[in-house]
mmCIF file of C-alpha atoms in Angstrom:
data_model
loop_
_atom_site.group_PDB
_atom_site.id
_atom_site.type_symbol
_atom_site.label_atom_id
_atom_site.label_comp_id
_atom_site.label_asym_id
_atom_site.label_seq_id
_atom_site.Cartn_x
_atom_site.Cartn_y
_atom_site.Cartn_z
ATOM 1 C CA UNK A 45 56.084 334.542 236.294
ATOM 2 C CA UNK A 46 57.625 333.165 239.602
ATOM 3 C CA UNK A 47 54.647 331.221 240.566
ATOM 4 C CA UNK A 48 54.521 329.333 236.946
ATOM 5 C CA UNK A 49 58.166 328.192 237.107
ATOM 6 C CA UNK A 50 57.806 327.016 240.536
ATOM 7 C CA UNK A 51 54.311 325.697 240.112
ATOM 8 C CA UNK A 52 56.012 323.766 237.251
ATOM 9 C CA UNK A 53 59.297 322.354 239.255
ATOM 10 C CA UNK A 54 57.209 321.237 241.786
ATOM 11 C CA UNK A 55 55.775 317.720 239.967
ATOM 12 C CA UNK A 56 60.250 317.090 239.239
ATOM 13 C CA UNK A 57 60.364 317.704 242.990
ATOM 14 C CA UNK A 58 57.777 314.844 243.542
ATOM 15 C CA UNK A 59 59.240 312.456 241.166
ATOM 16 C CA UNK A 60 62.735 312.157 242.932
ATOM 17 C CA UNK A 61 63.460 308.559 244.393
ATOM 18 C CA UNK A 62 63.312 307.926 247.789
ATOM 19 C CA UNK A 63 66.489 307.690 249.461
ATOM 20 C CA UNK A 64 66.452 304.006 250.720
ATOM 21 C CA UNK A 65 68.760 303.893 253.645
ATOM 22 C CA UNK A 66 67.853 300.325 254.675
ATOM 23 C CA UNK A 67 70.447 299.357 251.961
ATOM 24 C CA UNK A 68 73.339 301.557 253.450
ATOM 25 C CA UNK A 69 72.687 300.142 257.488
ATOM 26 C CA UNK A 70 72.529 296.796 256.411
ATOM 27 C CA UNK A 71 74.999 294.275 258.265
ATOM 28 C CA UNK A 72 77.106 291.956 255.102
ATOM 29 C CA UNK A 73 75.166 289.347 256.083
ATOM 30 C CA UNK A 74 71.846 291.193 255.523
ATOM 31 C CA UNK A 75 73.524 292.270 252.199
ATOM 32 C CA UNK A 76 74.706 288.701 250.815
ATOM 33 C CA UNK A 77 70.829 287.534 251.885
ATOM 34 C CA UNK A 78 69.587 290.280 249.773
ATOM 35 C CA UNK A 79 71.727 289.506 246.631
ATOM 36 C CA UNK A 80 71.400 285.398 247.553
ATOM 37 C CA UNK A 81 67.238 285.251 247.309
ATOM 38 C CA UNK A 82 67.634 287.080 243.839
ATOM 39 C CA UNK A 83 69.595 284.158 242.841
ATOM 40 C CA UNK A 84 66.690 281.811 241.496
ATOM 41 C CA UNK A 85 68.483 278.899 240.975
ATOM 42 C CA UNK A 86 70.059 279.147 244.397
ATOM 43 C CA UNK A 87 66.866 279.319 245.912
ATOM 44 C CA UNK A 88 65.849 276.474 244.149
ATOM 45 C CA UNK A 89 68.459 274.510 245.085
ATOM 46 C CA UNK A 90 68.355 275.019 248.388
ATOM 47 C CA UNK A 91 64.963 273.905 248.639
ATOM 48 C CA UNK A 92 66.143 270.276 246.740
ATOM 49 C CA UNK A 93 68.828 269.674 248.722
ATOM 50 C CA UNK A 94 66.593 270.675 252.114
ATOM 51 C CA UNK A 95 64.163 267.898 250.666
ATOM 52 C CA UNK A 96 66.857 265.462 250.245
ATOM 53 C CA UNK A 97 68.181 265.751 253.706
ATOM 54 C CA UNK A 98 64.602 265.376 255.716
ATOM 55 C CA UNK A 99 64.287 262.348 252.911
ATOM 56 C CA UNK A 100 67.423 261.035 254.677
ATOM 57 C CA UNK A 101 66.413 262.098 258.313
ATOM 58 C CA UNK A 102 62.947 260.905 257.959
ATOM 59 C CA UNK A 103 63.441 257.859 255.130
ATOM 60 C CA UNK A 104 61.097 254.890 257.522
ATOM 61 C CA UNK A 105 57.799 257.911 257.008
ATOM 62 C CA UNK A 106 59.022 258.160 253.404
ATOM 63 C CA UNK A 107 59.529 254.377 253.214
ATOM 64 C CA UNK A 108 56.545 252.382 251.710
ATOM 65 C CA UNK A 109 58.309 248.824 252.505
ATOM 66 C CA UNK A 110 60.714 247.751 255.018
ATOM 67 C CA UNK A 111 63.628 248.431 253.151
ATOM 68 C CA UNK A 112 65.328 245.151 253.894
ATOM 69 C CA UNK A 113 61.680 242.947 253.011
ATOM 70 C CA UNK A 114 62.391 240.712 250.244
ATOM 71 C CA UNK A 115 58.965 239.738 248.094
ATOM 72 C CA UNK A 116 60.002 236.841 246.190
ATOM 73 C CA UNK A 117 57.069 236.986 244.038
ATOM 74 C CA UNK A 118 58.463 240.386 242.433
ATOM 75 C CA UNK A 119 61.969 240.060 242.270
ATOM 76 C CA UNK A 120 62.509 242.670 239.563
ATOM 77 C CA UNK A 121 59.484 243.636 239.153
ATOM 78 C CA UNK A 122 59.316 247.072 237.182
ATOM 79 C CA UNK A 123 57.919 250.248 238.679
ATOM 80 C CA UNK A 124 54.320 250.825 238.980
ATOM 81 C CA UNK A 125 52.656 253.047 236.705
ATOM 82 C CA UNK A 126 50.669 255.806 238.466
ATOM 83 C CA UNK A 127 46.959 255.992 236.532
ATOM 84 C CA UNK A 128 44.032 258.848 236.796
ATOM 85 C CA UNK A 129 42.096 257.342 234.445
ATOM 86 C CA UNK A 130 40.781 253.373 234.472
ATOM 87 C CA UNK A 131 40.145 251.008 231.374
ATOM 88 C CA UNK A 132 36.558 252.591 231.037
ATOM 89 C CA UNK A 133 37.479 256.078 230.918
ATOM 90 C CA UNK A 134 36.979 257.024 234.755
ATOM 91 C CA UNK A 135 38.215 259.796 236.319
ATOM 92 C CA UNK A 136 39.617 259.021 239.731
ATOM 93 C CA UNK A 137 40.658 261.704 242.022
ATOM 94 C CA UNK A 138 42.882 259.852 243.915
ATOM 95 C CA UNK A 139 45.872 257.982 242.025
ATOM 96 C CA UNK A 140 45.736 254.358 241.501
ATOM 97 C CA UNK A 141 47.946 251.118 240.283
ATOM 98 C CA UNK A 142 47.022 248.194 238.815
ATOM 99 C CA UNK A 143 48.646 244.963 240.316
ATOM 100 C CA UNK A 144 51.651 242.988 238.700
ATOM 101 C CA UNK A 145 51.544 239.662 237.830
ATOM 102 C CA UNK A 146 54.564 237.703 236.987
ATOM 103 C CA UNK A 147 55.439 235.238 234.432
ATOM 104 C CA UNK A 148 58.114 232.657 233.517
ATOM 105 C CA UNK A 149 59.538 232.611 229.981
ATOM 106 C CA UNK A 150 60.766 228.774 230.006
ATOM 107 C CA UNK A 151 63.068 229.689 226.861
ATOM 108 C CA UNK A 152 65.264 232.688 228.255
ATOM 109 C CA UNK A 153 64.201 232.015 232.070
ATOM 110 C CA UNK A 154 63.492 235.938 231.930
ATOM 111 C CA UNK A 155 60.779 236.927 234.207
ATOM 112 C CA UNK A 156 57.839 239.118 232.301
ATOM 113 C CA UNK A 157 55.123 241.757 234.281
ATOM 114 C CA UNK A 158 52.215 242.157 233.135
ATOM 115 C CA UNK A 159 49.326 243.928 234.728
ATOM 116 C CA UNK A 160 46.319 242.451 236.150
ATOM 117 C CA UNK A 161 43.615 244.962 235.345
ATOM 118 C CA UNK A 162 41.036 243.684 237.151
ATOM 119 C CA UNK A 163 42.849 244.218 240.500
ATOM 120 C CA UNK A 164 43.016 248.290 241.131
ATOM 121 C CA UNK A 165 44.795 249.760 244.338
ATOM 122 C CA UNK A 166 44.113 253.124 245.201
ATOM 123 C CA UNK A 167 47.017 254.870 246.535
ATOM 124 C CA UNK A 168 46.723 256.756 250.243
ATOM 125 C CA UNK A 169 48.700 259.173 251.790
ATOM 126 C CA UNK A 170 49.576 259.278 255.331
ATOM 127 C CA UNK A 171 48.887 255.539 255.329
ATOM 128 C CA UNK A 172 49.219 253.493 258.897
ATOM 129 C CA UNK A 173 52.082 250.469 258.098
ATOM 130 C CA UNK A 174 55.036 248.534 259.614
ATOM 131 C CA UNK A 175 56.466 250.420 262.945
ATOM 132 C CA UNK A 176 59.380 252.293 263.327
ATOM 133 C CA UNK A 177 61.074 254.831 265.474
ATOM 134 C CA UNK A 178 62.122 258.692 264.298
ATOM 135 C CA UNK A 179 65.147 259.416 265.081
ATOM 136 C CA UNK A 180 65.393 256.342 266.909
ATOM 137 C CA UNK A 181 63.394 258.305 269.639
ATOM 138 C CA UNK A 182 59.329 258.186 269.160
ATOM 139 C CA UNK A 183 57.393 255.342 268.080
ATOM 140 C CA UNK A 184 55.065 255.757 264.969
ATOM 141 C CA UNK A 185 53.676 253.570 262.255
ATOM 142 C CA UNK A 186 52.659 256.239 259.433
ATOM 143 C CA UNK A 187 54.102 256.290 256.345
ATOM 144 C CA UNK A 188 53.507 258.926 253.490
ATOM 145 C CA UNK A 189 51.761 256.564 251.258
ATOM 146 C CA UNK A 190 50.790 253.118 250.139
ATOM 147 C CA UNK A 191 47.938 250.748 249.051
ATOM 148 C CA UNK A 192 45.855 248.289 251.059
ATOM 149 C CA UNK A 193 46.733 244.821 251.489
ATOM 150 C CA UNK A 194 47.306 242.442 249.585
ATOM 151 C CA UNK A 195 48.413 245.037 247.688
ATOM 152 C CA UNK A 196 51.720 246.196 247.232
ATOM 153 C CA UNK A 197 53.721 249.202 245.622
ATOM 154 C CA UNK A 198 57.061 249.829 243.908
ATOM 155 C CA UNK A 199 57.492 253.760 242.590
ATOM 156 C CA UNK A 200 61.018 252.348 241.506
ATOM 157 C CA UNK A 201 60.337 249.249 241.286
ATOM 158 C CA UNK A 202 62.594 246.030 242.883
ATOM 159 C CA UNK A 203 65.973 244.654 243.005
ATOM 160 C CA UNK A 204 67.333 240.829 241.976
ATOM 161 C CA UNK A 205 66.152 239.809 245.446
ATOM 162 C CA UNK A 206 62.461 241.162 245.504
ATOM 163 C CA UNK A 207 63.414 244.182 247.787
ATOM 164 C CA UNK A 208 61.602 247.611 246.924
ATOM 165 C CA UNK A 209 63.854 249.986 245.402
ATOM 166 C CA UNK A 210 62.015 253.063 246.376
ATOM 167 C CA UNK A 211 62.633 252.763 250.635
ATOM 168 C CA UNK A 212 66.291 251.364 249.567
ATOM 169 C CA UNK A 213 66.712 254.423 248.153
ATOM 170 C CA UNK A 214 65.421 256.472 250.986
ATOM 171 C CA UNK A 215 67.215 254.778 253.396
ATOM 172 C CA UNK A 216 70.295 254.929 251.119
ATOM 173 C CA UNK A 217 70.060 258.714 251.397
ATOM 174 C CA UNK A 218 71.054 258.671 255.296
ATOM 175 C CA UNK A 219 74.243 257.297 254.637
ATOM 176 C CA UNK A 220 75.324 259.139 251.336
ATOM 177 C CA UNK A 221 74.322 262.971 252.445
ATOM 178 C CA UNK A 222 75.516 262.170 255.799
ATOM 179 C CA UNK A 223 78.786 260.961 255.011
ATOM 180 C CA UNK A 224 79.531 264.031 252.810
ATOM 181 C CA UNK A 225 78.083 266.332 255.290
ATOM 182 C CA UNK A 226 80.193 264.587 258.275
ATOM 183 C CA UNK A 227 83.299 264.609 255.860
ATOM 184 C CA UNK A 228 83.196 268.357 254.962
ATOM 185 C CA UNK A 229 82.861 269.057 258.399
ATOM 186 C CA UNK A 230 85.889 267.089 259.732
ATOM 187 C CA UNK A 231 87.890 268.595 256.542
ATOM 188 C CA UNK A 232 86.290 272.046 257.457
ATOM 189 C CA UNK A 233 87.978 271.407 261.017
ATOM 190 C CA UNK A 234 91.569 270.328 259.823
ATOM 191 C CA UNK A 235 91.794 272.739 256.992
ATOM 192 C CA UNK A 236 91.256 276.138 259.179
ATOM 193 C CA UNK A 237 92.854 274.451 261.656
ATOM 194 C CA UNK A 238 96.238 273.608 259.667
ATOM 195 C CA UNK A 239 95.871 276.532 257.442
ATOM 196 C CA UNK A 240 95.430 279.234 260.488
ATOM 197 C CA UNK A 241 98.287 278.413 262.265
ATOM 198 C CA UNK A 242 100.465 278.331 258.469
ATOM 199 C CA UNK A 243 98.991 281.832 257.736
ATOM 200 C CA UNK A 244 99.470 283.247 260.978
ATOM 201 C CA UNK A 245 102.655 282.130 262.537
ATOM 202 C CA UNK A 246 104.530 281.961 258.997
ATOM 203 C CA UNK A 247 107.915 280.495 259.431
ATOM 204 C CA UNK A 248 109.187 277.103 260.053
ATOM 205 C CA UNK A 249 105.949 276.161 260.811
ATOM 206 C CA UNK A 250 104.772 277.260 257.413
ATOM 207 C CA UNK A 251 107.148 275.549 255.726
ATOM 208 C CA UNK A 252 106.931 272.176 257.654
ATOM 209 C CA UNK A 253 102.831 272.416 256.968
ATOM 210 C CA UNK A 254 103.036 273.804 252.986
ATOM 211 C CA UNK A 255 105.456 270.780 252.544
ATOM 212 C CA UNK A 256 103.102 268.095 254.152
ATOM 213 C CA UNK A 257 100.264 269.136 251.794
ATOM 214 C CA UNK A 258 102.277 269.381 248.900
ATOM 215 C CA UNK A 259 103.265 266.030 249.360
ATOM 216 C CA UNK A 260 99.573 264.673 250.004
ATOM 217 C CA UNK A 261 98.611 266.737 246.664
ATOM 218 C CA UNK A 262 101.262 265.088 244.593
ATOM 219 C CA UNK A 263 99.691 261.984 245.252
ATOM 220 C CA UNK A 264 96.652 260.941 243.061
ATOM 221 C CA UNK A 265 93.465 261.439 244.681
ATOM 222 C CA UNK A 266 91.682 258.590 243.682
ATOM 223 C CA UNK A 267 94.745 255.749 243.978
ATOM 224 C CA UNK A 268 95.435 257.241 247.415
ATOM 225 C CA UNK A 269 91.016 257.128 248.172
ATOM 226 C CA UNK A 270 91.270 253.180 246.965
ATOM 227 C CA UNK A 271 94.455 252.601 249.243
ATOM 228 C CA UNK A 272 93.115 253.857 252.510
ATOM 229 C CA UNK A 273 89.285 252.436 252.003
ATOM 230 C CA UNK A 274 90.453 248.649 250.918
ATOM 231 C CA UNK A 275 93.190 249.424 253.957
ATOM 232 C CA UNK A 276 89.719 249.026 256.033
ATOM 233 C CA UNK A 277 89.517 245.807 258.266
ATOM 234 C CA UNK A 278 87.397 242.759 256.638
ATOM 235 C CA UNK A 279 85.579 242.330 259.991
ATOM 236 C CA UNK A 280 84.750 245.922 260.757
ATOM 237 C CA UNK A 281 81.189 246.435 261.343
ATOM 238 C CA UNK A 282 78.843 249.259 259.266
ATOM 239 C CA UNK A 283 79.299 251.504 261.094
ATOM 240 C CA UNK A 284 82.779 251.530 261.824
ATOM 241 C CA UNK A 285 83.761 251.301 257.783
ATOM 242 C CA UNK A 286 80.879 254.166 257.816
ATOM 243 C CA UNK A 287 82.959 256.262 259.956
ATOM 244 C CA UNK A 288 86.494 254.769 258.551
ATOM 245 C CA UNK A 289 85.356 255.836 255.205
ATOM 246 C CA UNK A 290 84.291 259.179 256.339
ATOM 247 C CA UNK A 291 87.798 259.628 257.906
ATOM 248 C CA UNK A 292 89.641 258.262 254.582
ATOM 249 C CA UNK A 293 87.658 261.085 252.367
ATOM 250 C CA UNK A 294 88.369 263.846 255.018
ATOM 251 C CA UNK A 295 91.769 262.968 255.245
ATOM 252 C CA UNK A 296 92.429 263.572 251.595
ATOM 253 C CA UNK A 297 90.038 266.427 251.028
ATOM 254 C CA UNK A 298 91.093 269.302 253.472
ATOM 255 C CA UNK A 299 94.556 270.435 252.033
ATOM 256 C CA UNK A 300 92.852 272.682 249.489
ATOM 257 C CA UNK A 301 90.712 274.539 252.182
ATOM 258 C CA UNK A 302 93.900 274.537 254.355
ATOM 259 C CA UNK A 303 96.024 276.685 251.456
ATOM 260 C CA UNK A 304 92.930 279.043 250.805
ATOM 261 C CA UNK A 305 92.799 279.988 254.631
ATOM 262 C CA UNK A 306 96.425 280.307 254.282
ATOM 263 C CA UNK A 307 96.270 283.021 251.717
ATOM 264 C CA UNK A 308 94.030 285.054 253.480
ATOM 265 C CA UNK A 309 95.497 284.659 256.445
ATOM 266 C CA UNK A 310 98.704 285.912 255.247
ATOM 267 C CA UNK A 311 96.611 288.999 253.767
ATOM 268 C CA UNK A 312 94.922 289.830 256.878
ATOM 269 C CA UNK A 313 97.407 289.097 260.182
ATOM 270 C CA UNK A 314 99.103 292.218 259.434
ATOM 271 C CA UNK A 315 95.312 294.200 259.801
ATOM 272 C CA UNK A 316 94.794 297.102 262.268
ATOM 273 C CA UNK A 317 91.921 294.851 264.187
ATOM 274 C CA UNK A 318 94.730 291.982 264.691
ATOM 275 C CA UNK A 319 97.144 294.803 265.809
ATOM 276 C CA UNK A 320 94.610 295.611 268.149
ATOM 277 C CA UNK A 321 93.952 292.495 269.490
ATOM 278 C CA UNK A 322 97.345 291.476 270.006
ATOM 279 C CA UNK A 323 97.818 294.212 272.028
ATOM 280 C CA UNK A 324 95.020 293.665 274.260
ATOM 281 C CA UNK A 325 96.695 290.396 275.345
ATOM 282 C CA UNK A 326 94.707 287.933 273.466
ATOM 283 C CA UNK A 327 95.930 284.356 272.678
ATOM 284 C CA UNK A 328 97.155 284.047 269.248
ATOM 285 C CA UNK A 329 94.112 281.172 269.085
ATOM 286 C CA UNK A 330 91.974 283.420 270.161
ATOM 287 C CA UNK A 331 92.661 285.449 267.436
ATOM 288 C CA UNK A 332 92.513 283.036 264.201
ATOM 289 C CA UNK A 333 89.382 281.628 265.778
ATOM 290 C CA UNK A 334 87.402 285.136 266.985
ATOM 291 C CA UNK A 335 89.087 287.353 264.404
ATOM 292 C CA UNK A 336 90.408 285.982 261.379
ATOM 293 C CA UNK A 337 88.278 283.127 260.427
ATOM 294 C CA UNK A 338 85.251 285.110 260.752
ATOM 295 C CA UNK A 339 86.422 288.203 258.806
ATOM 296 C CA UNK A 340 86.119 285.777 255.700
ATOM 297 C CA UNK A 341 83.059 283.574 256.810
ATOM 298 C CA UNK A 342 81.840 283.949 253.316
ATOM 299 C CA UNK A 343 84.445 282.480 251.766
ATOM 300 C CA UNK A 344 84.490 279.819 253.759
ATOM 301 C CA UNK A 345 80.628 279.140 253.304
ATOM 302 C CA UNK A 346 81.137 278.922 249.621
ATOM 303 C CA UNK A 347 83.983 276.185 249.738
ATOM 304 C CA UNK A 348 82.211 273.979 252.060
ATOM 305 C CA UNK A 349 79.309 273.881 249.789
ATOM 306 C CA UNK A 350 81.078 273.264 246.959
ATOM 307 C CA UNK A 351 83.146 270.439 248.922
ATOM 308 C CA UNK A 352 79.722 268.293 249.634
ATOM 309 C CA UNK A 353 79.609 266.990 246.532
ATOM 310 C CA UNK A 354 82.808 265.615 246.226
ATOM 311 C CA UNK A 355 82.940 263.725 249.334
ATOM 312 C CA UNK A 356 79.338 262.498 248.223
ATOM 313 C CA UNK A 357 80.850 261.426 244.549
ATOM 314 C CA UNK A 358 83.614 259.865 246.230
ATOM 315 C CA UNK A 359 81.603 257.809 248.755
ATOM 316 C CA UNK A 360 79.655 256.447 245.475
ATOM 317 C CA UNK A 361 82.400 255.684 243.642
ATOM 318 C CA UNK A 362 83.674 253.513 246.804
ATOM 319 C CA UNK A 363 80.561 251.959 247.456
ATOM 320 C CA UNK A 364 80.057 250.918 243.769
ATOM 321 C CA UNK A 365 83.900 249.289 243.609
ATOM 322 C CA UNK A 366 82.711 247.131 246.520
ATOM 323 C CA UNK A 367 85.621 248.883 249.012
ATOM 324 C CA UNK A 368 83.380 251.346 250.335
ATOM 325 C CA UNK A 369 79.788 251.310 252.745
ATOM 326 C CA UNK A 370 79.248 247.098 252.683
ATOM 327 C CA UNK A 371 75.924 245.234 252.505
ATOM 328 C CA UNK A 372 73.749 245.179 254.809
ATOM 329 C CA UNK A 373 73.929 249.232 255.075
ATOM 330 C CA UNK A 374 73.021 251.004 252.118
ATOM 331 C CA UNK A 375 74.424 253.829 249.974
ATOM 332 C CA UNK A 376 72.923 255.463 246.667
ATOM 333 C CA UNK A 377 76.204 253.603 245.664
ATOM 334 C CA UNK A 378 76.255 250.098 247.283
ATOM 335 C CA UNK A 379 72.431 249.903 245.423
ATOM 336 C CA UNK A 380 74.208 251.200 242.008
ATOM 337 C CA UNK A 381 76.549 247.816 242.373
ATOM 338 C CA UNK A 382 73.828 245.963 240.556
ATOM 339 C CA UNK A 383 73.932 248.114 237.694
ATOM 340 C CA UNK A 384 77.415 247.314 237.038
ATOM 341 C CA UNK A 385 76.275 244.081 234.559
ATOM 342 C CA UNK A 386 75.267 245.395 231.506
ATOM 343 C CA UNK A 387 73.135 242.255 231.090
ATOM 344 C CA UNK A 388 71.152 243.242 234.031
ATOM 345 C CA UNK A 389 71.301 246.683 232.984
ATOM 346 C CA UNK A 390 69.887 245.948 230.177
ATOM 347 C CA UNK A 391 66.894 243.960 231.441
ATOM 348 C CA UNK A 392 65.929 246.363 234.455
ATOM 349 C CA UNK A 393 66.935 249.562 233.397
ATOM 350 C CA UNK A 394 65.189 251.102 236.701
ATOM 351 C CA UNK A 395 68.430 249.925 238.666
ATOM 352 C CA UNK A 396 70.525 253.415 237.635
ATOM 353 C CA UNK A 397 67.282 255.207 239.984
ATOM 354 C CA UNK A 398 69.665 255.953 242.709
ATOM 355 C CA UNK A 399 72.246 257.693 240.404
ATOM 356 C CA UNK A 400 69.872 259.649 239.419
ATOM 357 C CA UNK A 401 69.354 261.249 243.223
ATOM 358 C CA UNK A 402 73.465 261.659 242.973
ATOM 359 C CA UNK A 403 73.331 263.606 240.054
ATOM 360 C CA UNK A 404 70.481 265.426 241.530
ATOM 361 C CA UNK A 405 72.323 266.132 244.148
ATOM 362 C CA UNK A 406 75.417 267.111 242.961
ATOM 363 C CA UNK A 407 73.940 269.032 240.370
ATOM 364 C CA UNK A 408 72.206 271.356 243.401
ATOM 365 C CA UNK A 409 74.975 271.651 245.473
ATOM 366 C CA UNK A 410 77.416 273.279 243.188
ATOM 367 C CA UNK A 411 74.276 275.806 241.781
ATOM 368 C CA UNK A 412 74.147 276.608 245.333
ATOM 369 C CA UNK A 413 77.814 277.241 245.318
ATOM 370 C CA UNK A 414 77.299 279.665 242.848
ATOM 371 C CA UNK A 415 74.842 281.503 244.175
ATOM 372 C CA UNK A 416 76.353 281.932 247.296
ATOM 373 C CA UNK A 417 79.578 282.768 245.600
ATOM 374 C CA UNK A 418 77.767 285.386 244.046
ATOM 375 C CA UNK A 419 76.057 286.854 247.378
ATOM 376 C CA UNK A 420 79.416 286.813 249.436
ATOM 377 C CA UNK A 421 80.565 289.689 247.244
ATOM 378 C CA UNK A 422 77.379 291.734 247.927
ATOM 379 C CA UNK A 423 78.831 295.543 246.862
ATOM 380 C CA UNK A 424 79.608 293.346 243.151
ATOM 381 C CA UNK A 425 76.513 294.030 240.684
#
């Protein structure tokens, strides 16, 4: 009778679940990974916006055109269509466009494309074209695609001027992920640095900082954005307004970081591992920068990635009012500027391209925000 009850316990003994301790000796970090790669969307993002910056770190490969070329002969030209298939029903492999060929409407003076079906480009990847340096550093002449001469190729089409759209945009990335990257970073910088020492040291010194940002929140944002950017010297080159401008949006856009690291700061300098370190003689520095900051890295993670966006939105919004990046650098907003007639607008609807990389942009930034907001609470289900 004993053997049958334990003969019959034994398969529940087999089915228990495996005690997984990898879970339990797991660092946080390991932890907010493990909840983070769950988070699809995240994930997703992520790999967008890692696209988006080696478009703007690489943008002469992903450049078809010199981005500055003007062809006169296609000055608004539409974008090419992509085909598989040819006017007899052919299958081709590899992708192929037919060539544009403009005409003058003498009554409206509107220029019309039409294509020229007789005259097929196929399109190549990997393509040898005009030379340019990576980085600035090596010398190379390949570019991810094009067509053979006499051919040519607009994905996005061209502006008033004849210049492709497609390596403005890429070369417009550069300056608009940069600049918002750049900005956070300076913000990043003044905000722990202004907030620590409120947090910490408490006091007059508390006071005197609380009151300084409560006087730069009172002001409107954007009024106080316009002020400082049109403030910007007439004869400045590109890339000092580039940096000026990058200045102007981190100036304004660190007091909220600065009152978050406040609050914790005020939670946490009273903690048994500050206790300890103040009384093994270490610089009160030492401590916000070794200690403190890092006992909420998370946190701090999250904010900056949902701060990129707004320095990026900002930087458009200059560049399209005309007081921001100037001609002959490029911005996703200095190319929306000819967008701004409705007329135009109207005609070559192709111009609003680089808003859409903004809202692309923007759009996976702040779903990587949540993600990570999610993951930096890792014991949260």
């Amino acid at each position: 009778m004993l053997r049958r009850i334990g003969a019959r316990q034994a398969p529940a003994k087999a089915q228990a679940p495996a005690f997984d301790e990898s879970y339990y000796l797991a660092s946080q970090w390991q932890l907010m990974w493990r909840k983070f790669r769950r988070h699809r969307l995240a994930i997703g993002s992520l790999l967008v916006i890692i696209v988006l910056y080696s478009m703007a770190l690489f943008a002469e490969f992903y450049a078809i055109n010199d981005y500055q070329k003007r062809h006169v002969a296609f000055a608004k030209s539409p974008p090419h269509t992509i085909y598989f298939v040819d006017e007899g029903g052919n299958f081709s492999l590899r992708p192929f466009i037919y060539q544009m060929k403009q005409t003058l409407d003498m009554d409206t003076l509107q220029r019309n494309y039409s294509e020229v079906r007789d005259k097929k480009y196929l399109i190549h990847f990997f393509v040898r074209g005009e030379p340019y340096k990576i980085l600035g550093l090596l010398e190379s002449n390949i570019h991810l695609m094009g067509v053979e001469a006499p051919g040519v190729f607009f994905p996005f089409g061209t502006d008033d001027l004849g210049r492709d759209l497609y390596s403005r945009t890429m070369h417009a990335a550069r300056i608009s992920l940069s600049i918002g990257f750049l900005g956070v970073i300076i913000s990043f910088v003044l905000g722990c640095l202004f907030g620590g020492i409120s947090g910490y040291f408490g006091g007059a010194v508390d006071v005197a900082i609380q009151r300084l940002i409560e006087f730069l929140i009172s002001i409107p944002s954007i009024p106080l954005i316009i002020a400082l950017a049109a403030a910007l010297p007439a004869e400045w080159s590109s890339t000092q307004v580039y940096f000026g401008i990058t200045l102007v949006l981190a100036t304004v856009g660190w007091t909220a970081l600065a009152r978050a690291v406040r609050g914790k700061l005020l939670e946490l300098r009273e903690a048994d591992f500050v206790m300890a370190a103040r009384i093994s003689n270490m610089g009160d520095l030492d401590i916000i920068i070794k200690h403190l900051l890092p006992s909420f890295a998370s946190f701090l993670i999250v904010m900056l990635s949902l701060a990129v966006p707004g320095m990026i939105l900002a930087e458009t919004a200059l560049s399209f009012l005309q007081i921001g990046i100037r001609p002959p650098a490029v911005s996703w907003g200095v190319l929306l500027q000819d967008a701004q007639n409705i007329r135009s607008l109207s005609q070559s609807p192709w111009f609003l391209i680089p808003g859409l990389f903004v809202i692309l942009t923007v759009l996976a930034f702040n779903f990587l925000g949540d993600g990570l907001r999610d993951a930096a609470d890792p014991y949260k289900q």
